[in-house]
XYZ file of C-alpha atoms in Angstrom:
647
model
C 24.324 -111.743 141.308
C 24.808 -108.462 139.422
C 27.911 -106.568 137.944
C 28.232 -103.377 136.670
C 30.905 -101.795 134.233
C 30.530 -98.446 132.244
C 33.678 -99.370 130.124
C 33.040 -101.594 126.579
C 36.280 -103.586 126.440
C 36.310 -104.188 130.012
C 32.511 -105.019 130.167
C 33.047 -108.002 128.059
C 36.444 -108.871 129.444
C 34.337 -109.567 132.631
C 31.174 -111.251 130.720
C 33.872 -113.890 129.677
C 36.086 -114.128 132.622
C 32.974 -114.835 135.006
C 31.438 -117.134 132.572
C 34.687 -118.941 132.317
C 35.042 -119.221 136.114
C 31.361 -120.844 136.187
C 32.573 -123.210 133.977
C 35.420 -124.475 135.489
C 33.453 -124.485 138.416
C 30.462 -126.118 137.681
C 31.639 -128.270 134.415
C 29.196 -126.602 132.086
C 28.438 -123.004 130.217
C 25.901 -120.401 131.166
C 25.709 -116.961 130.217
C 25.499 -114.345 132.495
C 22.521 -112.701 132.875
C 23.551 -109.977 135.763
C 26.114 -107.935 133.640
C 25.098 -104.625 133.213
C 26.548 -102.207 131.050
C 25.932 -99.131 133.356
C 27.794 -96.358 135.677
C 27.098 -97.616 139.238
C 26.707 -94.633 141.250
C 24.015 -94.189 138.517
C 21.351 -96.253 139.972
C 21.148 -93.529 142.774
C 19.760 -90.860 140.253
C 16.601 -90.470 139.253
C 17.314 -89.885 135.633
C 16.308 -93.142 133.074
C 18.979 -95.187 132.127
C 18.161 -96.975 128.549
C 22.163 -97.804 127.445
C 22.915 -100.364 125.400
C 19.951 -101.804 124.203
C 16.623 -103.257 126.078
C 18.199 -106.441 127.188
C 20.220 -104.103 129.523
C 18.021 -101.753 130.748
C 15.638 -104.661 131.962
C 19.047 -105.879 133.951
C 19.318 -102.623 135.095
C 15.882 -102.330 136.625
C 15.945 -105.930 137.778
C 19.105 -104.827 139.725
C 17.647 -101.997 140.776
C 14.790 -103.559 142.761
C 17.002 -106.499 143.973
C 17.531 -106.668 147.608
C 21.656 -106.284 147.239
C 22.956 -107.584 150.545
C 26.583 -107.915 149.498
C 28.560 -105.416 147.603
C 32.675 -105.750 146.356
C 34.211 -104.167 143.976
C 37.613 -101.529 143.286
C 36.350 -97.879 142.729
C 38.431 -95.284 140.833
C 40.519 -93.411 143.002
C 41.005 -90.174 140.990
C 39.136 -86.460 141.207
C 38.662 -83.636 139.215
C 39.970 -82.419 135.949
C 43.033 -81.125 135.118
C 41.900 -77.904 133.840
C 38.940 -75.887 133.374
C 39.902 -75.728 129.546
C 39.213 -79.119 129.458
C 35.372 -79.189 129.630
C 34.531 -82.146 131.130
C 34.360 -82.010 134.893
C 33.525 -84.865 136.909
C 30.243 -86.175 136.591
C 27.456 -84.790 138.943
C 25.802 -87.429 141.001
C 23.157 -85.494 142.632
C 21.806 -88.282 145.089
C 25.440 -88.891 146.137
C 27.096 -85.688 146.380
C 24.309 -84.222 149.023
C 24.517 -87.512 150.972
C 27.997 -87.039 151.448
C 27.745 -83.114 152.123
C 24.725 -84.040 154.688
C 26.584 -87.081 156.253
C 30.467 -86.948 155.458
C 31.234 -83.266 155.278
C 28.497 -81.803 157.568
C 30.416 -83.957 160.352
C 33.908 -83.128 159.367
C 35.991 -80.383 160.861
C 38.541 -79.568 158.152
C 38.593 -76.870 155.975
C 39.097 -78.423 152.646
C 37.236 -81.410 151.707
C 37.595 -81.489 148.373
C 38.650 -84.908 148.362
C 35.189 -86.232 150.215
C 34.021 -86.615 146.447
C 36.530 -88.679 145.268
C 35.137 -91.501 142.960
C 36.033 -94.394 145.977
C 34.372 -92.282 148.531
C 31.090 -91.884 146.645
C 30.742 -95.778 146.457
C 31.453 -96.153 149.891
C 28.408 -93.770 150.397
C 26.389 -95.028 147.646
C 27.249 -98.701 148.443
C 25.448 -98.154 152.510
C 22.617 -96.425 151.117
C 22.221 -99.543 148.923
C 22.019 -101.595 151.745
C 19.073 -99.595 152.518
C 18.895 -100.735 156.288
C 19.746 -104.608 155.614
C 22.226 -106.122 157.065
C 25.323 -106.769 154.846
C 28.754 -106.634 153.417
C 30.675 -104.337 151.691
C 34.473 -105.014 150.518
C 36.280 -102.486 148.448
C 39.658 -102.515 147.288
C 40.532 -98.532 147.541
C 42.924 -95.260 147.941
C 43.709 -96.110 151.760
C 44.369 -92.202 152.599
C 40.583 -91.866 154.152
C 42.200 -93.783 157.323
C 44.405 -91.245 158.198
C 44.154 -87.929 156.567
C 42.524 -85.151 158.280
C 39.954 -84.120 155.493
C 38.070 -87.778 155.704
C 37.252 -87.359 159.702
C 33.453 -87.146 159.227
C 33.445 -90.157 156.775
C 34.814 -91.994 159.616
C 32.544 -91.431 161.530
C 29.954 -92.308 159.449
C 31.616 -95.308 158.424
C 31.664 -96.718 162.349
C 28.211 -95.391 162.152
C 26.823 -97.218 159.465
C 28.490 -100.676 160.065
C 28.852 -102.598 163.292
C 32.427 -104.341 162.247
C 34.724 -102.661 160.417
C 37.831 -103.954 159.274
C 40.777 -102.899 157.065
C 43.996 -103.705 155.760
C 46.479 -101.329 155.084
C 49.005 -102.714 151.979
C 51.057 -99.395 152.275
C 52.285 -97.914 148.869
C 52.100 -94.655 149.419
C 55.101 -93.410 147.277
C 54.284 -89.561 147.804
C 55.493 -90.269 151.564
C 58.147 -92.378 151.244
C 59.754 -91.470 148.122
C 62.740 -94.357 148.586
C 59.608 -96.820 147.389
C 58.937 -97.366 143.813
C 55.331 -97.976 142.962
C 55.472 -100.472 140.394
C 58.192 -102.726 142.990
C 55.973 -101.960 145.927
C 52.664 -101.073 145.513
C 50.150 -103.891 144.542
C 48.839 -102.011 141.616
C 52.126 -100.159 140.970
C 50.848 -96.886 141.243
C 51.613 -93.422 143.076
C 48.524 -93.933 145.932
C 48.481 -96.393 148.601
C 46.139 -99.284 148.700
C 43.620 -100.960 151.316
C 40.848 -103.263 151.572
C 37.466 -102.637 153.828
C 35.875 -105.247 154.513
C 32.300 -103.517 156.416
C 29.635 -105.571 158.010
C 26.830 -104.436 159.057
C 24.797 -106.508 161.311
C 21.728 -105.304 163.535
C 22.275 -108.078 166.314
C 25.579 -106.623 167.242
C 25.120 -103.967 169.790
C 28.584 -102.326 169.466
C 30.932 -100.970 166.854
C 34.114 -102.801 166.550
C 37.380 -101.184 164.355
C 39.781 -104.131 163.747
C 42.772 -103.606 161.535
C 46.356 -104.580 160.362
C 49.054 -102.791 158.271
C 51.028 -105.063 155.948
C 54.810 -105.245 156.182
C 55.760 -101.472 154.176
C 59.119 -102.789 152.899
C 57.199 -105.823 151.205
C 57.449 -106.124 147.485
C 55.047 -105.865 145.261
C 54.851 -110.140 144.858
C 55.285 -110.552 148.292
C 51.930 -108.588 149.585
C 50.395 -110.707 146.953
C 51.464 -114.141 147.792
C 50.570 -112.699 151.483
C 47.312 -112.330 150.760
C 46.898 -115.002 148.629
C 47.917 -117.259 151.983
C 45.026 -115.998 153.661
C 41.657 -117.337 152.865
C 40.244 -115.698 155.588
C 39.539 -113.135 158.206
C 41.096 -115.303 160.328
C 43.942 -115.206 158.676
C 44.495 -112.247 159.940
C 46.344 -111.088 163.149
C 43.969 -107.778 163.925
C 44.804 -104.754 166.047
C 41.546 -103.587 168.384
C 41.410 -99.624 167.099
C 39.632 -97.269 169.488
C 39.042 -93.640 168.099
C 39.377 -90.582 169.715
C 36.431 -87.960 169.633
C 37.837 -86.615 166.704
C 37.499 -89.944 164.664
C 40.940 -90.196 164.408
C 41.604 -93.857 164.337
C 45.233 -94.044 164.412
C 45.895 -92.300 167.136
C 49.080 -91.145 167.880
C 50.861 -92.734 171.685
C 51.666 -88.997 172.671
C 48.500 -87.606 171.756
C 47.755 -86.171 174.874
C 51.035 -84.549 175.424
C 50.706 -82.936 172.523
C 47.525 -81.190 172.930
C 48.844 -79.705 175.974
C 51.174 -77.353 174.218
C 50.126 -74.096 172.264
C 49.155 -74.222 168.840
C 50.680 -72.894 166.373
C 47.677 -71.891 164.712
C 44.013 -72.842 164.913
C 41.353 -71.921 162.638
C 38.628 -70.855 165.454
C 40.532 -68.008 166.550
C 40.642 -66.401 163.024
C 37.279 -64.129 163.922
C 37.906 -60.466 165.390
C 36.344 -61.891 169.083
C 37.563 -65.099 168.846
C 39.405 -66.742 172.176
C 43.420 -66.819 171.008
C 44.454 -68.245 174.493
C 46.771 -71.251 173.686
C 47.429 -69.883 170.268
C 50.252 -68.294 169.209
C 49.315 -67.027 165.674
C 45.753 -65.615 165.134
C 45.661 -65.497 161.460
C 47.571 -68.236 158.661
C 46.525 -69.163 155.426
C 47.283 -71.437 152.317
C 49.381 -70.132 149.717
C 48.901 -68.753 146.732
C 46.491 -70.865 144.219
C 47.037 -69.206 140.547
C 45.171 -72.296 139.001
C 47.203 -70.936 136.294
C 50.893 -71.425 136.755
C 52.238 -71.533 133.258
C 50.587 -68.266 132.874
C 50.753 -65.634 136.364
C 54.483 -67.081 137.141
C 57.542 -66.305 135.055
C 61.040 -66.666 135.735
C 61.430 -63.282 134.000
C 59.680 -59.606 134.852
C 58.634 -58.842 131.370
C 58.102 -62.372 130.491
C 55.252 -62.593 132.884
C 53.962 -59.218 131.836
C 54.107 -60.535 128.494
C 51.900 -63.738 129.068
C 49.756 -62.016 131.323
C 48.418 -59.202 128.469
C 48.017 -62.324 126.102
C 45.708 -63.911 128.355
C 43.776 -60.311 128.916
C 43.517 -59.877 125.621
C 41.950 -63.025 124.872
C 39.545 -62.538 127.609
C 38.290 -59.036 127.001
C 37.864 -60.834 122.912
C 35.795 -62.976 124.234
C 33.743 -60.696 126.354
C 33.175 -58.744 123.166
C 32.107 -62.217 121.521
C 29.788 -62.547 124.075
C 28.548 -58.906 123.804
C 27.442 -59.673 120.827
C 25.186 -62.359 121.418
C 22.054 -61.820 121.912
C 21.383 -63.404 125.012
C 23.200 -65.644 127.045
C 24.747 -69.271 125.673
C 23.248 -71.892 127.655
C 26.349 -73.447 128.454
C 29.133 -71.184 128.790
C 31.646 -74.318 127.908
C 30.018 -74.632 124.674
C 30.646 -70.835 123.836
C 34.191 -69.582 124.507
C 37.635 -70.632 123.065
C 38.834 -73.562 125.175
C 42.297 -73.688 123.289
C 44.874 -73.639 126.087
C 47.743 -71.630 123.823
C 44.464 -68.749 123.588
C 43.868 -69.101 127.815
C 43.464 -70.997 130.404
C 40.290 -71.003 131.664
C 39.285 -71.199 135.972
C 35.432 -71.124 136.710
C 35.953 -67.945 138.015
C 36.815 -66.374 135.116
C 33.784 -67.882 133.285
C 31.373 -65.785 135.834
C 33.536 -62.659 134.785
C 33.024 -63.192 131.346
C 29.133 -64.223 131.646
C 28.920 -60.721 133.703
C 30.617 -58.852 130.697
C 33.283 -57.583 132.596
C 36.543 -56.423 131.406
C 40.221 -56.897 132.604
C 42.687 -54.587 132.187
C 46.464 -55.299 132.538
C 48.470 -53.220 135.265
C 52.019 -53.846 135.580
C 52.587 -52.963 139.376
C 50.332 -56.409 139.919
C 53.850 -57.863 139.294
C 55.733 -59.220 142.461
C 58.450 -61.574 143.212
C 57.194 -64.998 145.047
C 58.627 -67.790 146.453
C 57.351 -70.490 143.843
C 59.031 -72.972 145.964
C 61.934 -74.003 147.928
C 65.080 -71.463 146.724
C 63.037 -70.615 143.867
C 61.675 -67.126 143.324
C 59.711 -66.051 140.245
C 57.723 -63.403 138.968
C 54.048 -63.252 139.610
C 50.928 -61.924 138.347
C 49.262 -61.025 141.836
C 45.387 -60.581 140.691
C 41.968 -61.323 142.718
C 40.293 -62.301 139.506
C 43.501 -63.795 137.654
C 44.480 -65.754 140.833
C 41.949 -68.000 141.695
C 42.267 -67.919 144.966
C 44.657 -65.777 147.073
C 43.428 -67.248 150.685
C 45.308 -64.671 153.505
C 47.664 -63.878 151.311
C 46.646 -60.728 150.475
C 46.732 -60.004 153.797
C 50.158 -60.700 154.814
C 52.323 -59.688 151.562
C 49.185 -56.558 150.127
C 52.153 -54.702 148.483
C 55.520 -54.826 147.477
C 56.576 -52.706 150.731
C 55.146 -55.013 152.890
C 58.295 -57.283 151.888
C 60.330 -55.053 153.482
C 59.042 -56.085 156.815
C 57.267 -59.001 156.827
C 58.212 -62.176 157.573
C 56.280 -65.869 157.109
C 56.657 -69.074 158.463
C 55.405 -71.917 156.592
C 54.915 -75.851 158.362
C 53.318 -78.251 156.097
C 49.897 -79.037 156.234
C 47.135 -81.540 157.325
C 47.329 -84.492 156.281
C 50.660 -83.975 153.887
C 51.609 -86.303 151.798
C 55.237 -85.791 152.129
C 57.401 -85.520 155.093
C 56.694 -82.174 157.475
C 59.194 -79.589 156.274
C 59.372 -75.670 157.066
C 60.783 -72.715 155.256
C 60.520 -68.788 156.133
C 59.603 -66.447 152.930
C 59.204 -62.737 152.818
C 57.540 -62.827 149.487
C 54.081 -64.342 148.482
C 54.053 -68.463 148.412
C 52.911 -70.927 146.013
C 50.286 -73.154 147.181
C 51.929 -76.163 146.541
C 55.094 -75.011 147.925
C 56.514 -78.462 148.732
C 54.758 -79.838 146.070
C 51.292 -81.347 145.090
C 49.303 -83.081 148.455
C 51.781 -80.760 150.956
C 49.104 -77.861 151.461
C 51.794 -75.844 154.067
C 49.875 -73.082 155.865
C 51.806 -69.859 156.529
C 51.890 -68.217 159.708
C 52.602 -64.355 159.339
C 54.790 -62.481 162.131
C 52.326 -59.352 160.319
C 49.320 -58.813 158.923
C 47.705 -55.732 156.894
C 44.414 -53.859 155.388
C 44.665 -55.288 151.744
C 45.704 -51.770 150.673
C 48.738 -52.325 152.914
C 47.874 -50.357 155.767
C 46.815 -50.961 159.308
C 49.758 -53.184 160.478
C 49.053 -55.492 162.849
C 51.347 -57.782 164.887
C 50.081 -61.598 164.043
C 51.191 -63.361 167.015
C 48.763 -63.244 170.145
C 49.383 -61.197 173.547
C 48.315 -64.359 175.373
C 51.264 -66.200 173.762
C 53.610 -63.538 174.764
C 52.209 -63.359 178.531
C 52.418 -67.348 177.896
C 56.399 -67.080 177.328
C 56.862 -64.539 179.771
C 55.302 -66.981 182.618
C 57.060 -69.877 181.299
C 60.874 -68.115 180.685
C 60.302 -65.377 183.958
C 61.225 -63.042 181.459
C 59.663 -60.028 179.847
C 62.394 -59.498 177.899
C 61.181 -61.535 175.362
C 59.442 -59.934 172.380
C 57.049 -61.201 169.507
C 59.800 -61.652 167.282
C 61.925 -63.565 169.771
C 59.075 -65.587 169.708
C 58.976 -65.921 166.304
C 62.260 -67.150 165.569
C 62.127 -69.577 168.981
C 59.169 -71.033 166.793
C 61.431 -71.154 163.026
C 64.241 -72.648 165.343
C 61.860 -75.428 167.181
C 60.398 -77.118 163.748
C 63.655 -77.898 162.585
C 64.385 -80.152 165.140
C 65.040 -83.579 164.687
C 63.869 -84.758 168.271
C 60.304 -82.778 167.491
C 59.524 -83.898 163.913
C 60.308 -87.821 164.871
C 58.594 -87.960 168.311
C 55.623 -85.846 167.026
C 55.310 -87.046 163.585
C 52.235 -89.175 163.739
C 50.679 -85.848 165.699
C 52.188 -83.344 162.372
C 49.802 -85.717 160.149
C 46.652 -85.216 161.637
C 46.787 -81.138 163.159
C 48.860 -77.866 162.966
C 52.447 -77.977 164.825
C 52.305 -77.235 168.561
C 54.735 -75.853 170.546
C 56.419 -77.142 173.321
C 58.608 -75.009 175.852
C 62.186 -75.934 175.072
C 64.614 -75.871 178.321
C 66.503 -73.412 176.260
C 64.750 -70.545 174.717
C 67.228 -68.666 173.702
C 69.413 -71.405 172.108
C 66.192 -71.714 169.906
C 65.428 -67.959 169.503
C 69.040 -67.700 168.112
C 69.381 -70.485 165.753
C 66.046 -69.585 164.490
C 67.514 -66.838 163.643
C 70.428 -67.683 161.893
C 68.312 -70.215 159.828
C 66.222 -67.117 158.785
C 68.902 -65.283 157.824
C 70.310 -68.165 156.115
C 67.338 -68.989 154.196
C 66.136 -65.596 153.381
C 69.442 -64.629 151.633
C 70.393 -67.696 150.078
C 71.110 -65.667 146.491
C 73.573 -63.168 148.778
C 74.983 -66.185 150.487
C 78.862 -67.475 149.758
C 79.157 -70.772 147.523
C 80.182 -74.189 148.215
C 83.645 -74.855 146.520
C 83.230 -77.320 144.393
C 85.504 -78.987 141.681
C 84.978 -77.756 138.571
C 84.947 -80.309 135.365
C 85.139 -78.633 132.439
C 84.873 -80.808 129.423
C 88.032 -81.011 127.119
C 87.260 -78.916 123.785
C 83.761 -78.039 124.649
C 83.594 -74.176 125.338
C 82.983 -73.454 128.974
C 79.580 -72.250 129.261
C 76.473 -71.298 131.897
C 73.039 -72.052 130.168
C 71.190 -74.605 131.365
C 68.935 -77.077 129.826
C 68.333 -79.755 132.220
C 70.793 -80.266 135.823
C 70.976 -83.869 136.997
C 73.102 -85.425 139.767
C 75.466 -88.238 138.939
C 74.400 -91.615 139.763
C 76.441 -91.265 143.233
C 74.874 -88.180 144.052
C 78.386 -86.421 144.313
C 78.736 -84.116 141.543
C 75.879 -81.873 139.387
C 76.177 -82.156 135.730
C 74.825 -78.831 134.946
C 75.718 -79.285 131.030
C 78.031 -81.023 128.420
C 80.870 -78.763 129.060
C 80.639 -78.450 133.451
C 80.027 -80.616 135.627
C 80.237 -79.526 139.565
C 82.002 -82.340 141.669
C 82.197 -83.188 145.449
C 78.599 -82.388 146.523
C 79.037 -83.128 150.464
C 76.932 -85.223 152.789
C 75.183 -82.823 154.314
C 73.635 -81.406 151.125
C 71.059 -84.497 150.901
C 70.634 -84.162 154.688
C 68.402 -80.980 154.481
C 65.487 -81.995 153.144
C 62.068 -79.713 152.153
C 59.678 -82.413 151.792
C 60.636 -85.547 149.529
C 63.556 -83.504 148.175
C 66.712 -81.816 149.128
C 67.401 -78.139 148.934
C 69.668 -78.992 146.046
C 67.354 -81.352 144.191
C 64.569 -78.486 144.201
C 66.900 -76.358 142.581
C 67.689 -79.131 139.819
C 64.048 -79.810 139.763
C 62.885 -76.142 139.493
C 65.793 -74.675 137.286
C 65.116 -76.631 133.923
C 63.704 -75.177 130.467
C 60.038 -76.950 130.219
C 57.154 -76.274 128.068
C 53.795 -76.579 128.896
C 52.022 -79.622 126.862
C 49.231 -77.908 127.028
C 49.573 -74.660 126.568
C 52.706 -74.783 124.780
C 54.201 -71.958 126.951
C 57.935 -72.354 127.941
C 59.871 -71.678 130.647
C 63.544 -70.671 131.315
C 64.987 -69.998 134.053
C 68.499 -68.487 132.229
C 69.234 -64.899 132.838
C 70.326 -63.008 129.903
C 71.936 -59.670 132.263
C 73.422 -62.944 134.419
C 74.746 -66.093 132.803
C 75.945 -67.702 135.851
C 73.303 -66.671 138.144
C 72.093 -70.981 138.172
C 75.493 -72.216 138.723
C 76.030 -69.515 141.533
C 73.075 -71.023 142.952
C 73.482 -74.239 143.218
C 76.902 -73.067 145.507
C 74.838 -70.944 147.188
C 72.209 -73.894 148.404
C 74.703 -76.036 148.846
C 76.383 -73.717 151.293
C 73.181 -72.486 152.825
C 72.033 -76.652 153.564
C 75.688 -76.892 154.979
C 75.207 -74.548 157.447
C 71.480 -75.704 158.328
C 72.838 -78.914 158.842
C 75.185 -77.522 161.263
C 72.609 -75.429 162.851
C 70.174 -77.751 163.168
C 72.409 -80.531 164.573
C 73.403 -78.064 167.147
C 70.188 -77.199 168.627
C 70.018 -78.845 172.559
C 67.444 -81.421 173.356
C 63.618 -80.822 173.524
């Protein structure tokens, strides 16, 4: 028996606690000879590994060359750094990450699989390689999002692949999707992520792959899904569902899959190409939003106060280009070499190539444009190719400031969300996280441009028109009739509850409603409505003014009373009588009104040290004006949406 840990406190925390268990066990002491002090995935590189002394390298190599036939243990869930500034990525696992871009992301179909090389998916990898054709066991206690989500469809595969029983329990915990659950109450390890354990066998005399599993009560507490599985001493124990996955190795698959697929899509990424087939699609082109990888920086609540961070950040760069010009030849690590302060810049590996090129920046001021940071919450951006990491389609759709004139986008959150499907309609450029971290909403165009903001183009397909025309009888119905039948559909109750298993794992579709025009004109109205929220009328609310403090409109920090019916926006007004409805329209895990509480706050950066406010000088009550205004504007959604006739 072997155990690995790479920590030094923890490494002899285990030493004593298995040594202790022996002895209560067996009724005598030994020391544990299989403890090595070492990082697991490792033993899959080629490089020497002489830590800690010899004693542990020769338990090292002894492991090594032992055939392993059962593995268990509780990987690190977490990926990636924070920031570029901090210089030190990830580790590289050579062996590991091109076993799980030949096996687990050669076979997957999604466009972002970033997450494939999370820590718990490497040892997964690493842990059947280990096997190395025996049969065996492996048990991890892990993240529990590769059952589900989208982006982890080729590891599933794999996994059935690789192991002939398969079986996994699902201990819920996900607070990013239901927000009403607080991790330390009900999640096992009190965290943010949920939590599962895989139990994989692999075993050459069965013939056939069999998918057993069971989800855990979600509304258990914390000690309850531990004394549950404490009760159970077994497999046995437990009362297993028979999974069978579809060709796309979804394994939960939704009841009304099929139903589903027969309607158009919304979007689908093989019809992006020039040539491509768009029959059954309604928008050819969508994209991502906008990924700064830089937000305290390219966004500002204020035109010259992004202008004014922006040329900072220039500076600094083109100082250290001329640092670098003066070297002789290039540093060997570009890490090593430049300023990784984040109050002098923040850093994106991007940038780095600029500056080991020698290139210079130079500021321009029209590269400022508004943007829809996210829900009711426009800011000022720097709009850069270089200074924005990556701009996806966006480019495309919003090229100039014109182009906001005419353009509209629809947004429907993405693959795999983590957070409850939401939609919104923007005329200005997005944020990528527009909902929020682990929401990834796509944005569907009704144009698209030349990135100098010519050649319009109309972004929904002629086979989706001809496609409403046959269904309706009607060639009265334009693009844009179509467009707003689409904004009005994904706001309806009836089509976010009976499809929401199918809004996890693909892009909306599009059923035809009975009524096409009921849609067409309450999508609509909720584009109108949501477009000019800051030109909209306010909710009348009571005002509380606080005796002998003097009225005023800055804000610090909004927060709703405990009762959620009144806004304290600061110690001398307080907004009372919030309605009902207000917490009804929700964009994700929040309400209209709590993004605007959320987003309209004075922060600073810890990093960085950059503040934001979001107070107007020229308008003092602009913030309390909006909170009326979104009040008023998820009043009359409410009312719209609740309107709409059945599906």
């Amino acid at each position: 028996m072997f155990a690995n840990e790479v920590m030094l406190m923890p490494y002899y925390i285990a030493a004593l606690n298995i040594e202790h268990a022996y002895y209560e066990l067996a009724g005598e002491y030994e020391p544990f000879e299989g403890l090595c002090f070492v990082d697991t995935l490792d033993l899959a590189e080629k490089r020497q590994l002489t830590l800690f002394g010899e004693e542990n390298t020769a338990r090292v190599t002894r492991q090594k060359n032992a055939p392993i036939t059962v593995i268990i243990g509780n990987p690190p869930y977490n990926v990636g750094q924070i920031s570029e500034n901090d210089n030190n990525k990830n580790r590289k696992y050579s062996v590991i990450d091109d076993r799980i871009k030949q096996t687990y992301g050669k076979d997957s179909k999604a466009t972002l699989n970033t997450k494939l090389y999370d820590p718990y998916v490497k040892f997964f990898r690493w842990a059947m390689d280990r096997l190395n054709g025996r049969d065996g066991i492996v048990c991890f206690v892990t993240n529990n999002s590769f059952v589900d989500q989208f982006a982890f469809d080729g590891m599933r595969k794999h996994l059935l692949k690789d192991f002939s029983r398969l079986y996994h329990l699902h201990l819920e915990g996900n607070v990013r999707q239901n927000p009403k659950l607080s991790g330390t109450a009900y999640n096992v390890f009190g965290i943010q992520v949920g939590v599962g354990i895989t139990i994989a066998v692999r075993l050459q005399q069965h013939k056939t792959p069999r998918l057993s599993f069971h989800r855990i009560d979600k509304s258990l507490r914390r000690e309850a899904k531990l004394s549950w599985l404490a009760d159970r001493t077994s497999l046995c124990g437990v009362k297993w569902k028979r999974l069978t996955p579809d060709d796309r190795h979804t394994w939960l698959v939704p009841k009304n899959a099929d139903e589903f697929a027969g309607f158009p899509a919304l979007g689908d990424k093989k019809t992006k190409g020039d040539a491509a087939d768009t029959s059954n699609v309604i928008f050819k082109l969508f994209s991502l939003g906008l990924a700064t990888n830089r937000d305290e920086w390219a966004y500002d609540f204020a035109r010259d106060g992004v202008a004014s961070k922006m040329k900072r950040l220039v500076t600094n760069y083109n100082y250290e280009v001329f640092r670098l010009t003066q070297e002789d030849s290039l540093p060997k690590n570009i890490d090593d070499f430049v300023n990784n302060e984040p109050q002098f810049i923040k850093w994106t590996d991007r940038l780095k190539e600029s500056l080991l090129a020698r290139k210079t920046i130079k500021f321009d001021p029209l590269k400022r444009r508004s943007a829809l940071y996210r829900p009711f919450t426009r800011e000022w951006l720097y709009f850069d190719s270089l200074l924005n990491q990556r701009r996806y389609q966006q480019h495309r759709f919003f090229p100039t400031a014109s182009a906001e004139k005419e353009n509209l986008s629809i947004c429907a959150t993405g693959v795999a969300a983590e957070r409850p499907f939401a939609t919104l309609i923007s005329n200005v450029i997005p944020d990528l996280n527009f909902f929020g971290p682990g929401t990834v909403p796509q944005w569907f165009p009704f144009y698209t441009y030349s990135e100098d903001g010519s050649e319009r183009r109309e972004n929904i397909t002629d086979q989706a028109l001809e496609q409403f025309h046959g269904k309706y009888k009607s060639k009265k119905i334009s693009k844009w009739d179509i467009f707003y039948y689409v904004y009005g559909l994904l706001h309806h109750p009836g089509y976010r509850e009976k499809f929401a298993d199918n809004l996890k794992r693909e892009l909306p579709r599009i059923p035809f409603a009975p009524d096409f025009k009921a849609f067409t004109s309450a999508g609509r109205e909720l584009a109108q409505l949501h477009l000019e929220y800051e030109q909209s009328e306010e909710y009348q609310f009571e005002w509380l003014e606080a005796p002998g403090v003097p009225l005023s409109y800055h804000v610090e920090k909004m927060k709703l009373t405990k009762d959620k019916t009144a806004v304290i926006v600061n110690p001398s007004l307080t907004l009372a009588g919030i309605p009902p409805e207000a917490f009804e329209y929700r964009l994700g895990n929040r309400s209209a009104l709590e993004w605007i509480i959320d987003q309209y706050q004075i922060t600073e950066d810890k990093r960085s040290g950059i503040r934001s406010d979001p107070n107007r000088a020229d308008d003092p009550e602009y913030i309390v004006r909006l909170v009326g205004q979104v009040v008023h504007v998820s009043v009359e959604t409410v009312r719209i949406v609740n309107s709409l006739p059945k599906i």
